[in-house]
Amino acid sequence: MHDIRFIRENVELIREDLRKRRNDAKLEMFERLLVLDSEVRSLKKRIQELRTDRNRLSKEIGKLKKSGGNDSDLVKKANRVNSEIQKVETKTAKL
């Protein structure tokens, strides 16, 4: 099997090769691989965005605590972000 980077860079080449071989089962598997790869990449991007948000919220919470401000709303947001991260990571692991 090819490296996923090679597959991403040569989708049409591989697709055409499978068509020439008239291997519909492998062509279907290949198309499914492309869909799954796209989903995984999208979910990983979402996880990274959520982690960035969580880090930003953590910094803001720290600043508010130092200044004695009310951080309860930010803590709730941070908890929601953490929950969302866990959901997306679980979904990614299932793929």
Short mmCIF file of C-alpha atoms in Angstrom, two decimals:
data_model
loop_
_atom_site.label_atom_id
_atom_site.label_comp_id
_atom_site.label_asym_id
_atom_site.label_seq_id
_atom_site.Cartn_x
_atom_site.Cartn_y
_atom_site.Cartn_z
CA MET A 1 0.00 0.00 0.00
CA HIS A 2 1.09 3.53 -0.68
CA ASP A 3 1.90 6.23 1.83
CA ILE A 4 -1.08 8.52 2.48
CA ARG A 5 0.92 11.55 1.31
CA PHE A 6 1.58 9.82 -2.03
CA ILE A 7 -2.11 8.96 -2.30
CA ARG A 8 -3.18 12.56 -1.64
CA GLU A 9 -0.77 13.85 -4.26
CA ASN A 10 -1.68 11.24 -6.88
CA VAL A 11 -5.41 10.63 -6.52
CA GLU A 12 -6.19 10.65 -10.23
CA LEU A 13 -3.22 8.45 -11.09
CA ILE A 14 -4.27 5.80 -8.58
CA ARG A 15 -7.94 6.08 -9.51
CA GLU A 16 -7.12 5.62 -13.20
CA ASP A 17 -4.85 2.65 -12.45
CA LEU A 18 -7.65 0.93 -10.53
CA ARG A 19 -10.09 1.62 -13.37
CA LYS A 20 -7.68 0.12 -15.90
CA ARG A 21 -7.43 -3.00 -13.77
CA ARG A 22 -11.24 -3.13 -13.61
CA ASN A 23 -11.07 -3.69 -9.89
CA ASP A 24 -14.30 -2.13 -8.69
CA ALA A 25 -13.93 -3.42 -5.12
CA LYS A 26 -10.54 -1.78 -4.68
CA LEU A 27 -11.76 1.38 -6.41
CA GLU A 28 -14.65 1.57 -3.92
CA MET A 29 -12.23 1.04 -1.04
CA PHE A 30 -9.96 3.74 -2.45
CA GLU A 31 -12.84 6.22 -2.69
CA ARG A 32 -13.84 5.38 0.90
CA LEU A 33 -10.22 5.94 1.98
CA LEU A 34 -10.30 9.40 0.42
CA VAL A 35 -13.52 10.27 2.24
CA LEU A 36 -12.18 9.00 5.57
CA ASP A 37 -8.88 10.83 5.10
CA SER A 38 -10.75 14.05 4.41
CA GLU A 39 -12.93 13.56 7.49
CA VAL A 40 -9.94 12.82 9.72
CA ARG A 41 -8.06 15.86 8.45
CA SER A 42 -11.10 18.06 9.01
CA LEU A 43 -11.60 16.72 12.54
CA LYS A 44 -7.92 17.22 13.38
CA LYS A 45 -8.16 20.80 12.16
CA ARG A 46 -11.23 21.31 14.35
CA ILE A 47 -9.39 19.86 17.36
CA GLN A 48 -6.52 22.28 16.77
CA GLU A 49 -8.93 25.23 16.56
CA LEU A 50 -10.62 24.17 19.79
CA ARG A 51 -7.29 23.78 21.57
CA THR A 52 -6.33 27.28 20.45
CA ASP A 53 -9.60 28.59 21.87
CA ARG A 54 -9.04 26.68 25.12
CA ASN A 55 -5.54 28.13 25.49
CA ARG A 56 -6.82 31.64 24.84
CA LEU A 57 -9.57 31.18 27.42
CA SER A 58 -7.09 29.80 29.94
CA LYS A 59 -4.92 32.90 29.56
CA GLU A 60 -7.92 35.17 29.98
CA ILE A 61 -9.04 33.24 33.07
CA GLY A 62 -5.55 33.58 34.55
CA LYS A 63 -5.54 37.33 33.94
CA LEU A 64 -8.98 37.72 35.53
CA LYS A 65 -7.98 35.69 38.58
CA LYS A 66 -4.89 37.85 39.07
CA SER A 67 -6.94 41.01 38.87
CA GLY A 68 -9.71 39.60 41.07
CA GLY A 69 -12.34 39.66 38.32
CA ASN A 70 -15.25 37.30 37.81
CA ASP A 71 -14.12 34.42 35.62
CA SER A 72 -17.16 32.13 35.91
CA ASP A 73 -18.41 32.77 32.35
CA LEU A 74 -14.99 32.08 30.90
CA VAL A 75 -14.64 28.92 32.98
CA LYS A 76 -17.99 27.70 31.62
CA LYS A 77 -16.83 28.43 28.07
CA ALA A 78 -13.54 26.62 28.70
CA ASN A 79 -15.43 23.60 30.03
CA ARG A 80 -17.64 23.55 26.93
CA VAL A 81 -14.56 23.74 24.72
CA ASN A 82 -12.94 20.86 26.63
CA SER A 83 -16.10 18.81 26.23
CA GLU A 84 -16.18 19.54 22.50
CA ILE A 85 -12.51 18.55 22.18
CA GLN A 86 -13.26 15.20 23.81
CA LYS A 87 -16.23 14.59 21.49
CA VAL A 88 -14.22 15.38 18.38
CA GLU A 89 -11.26 13.28 19.55
CA THR A 90 -13.59 10.34 20.21
CA LYS A 91 -15.14 10.71 16.77
CA THR A 92 -11.68 10.87 15.21
CA ALA A 93 -10.56 7.74 17.04
CA LYS A 94 -13.59 5.83 15.74
CA LEU A 95 -12.62 6.57 12.16
#
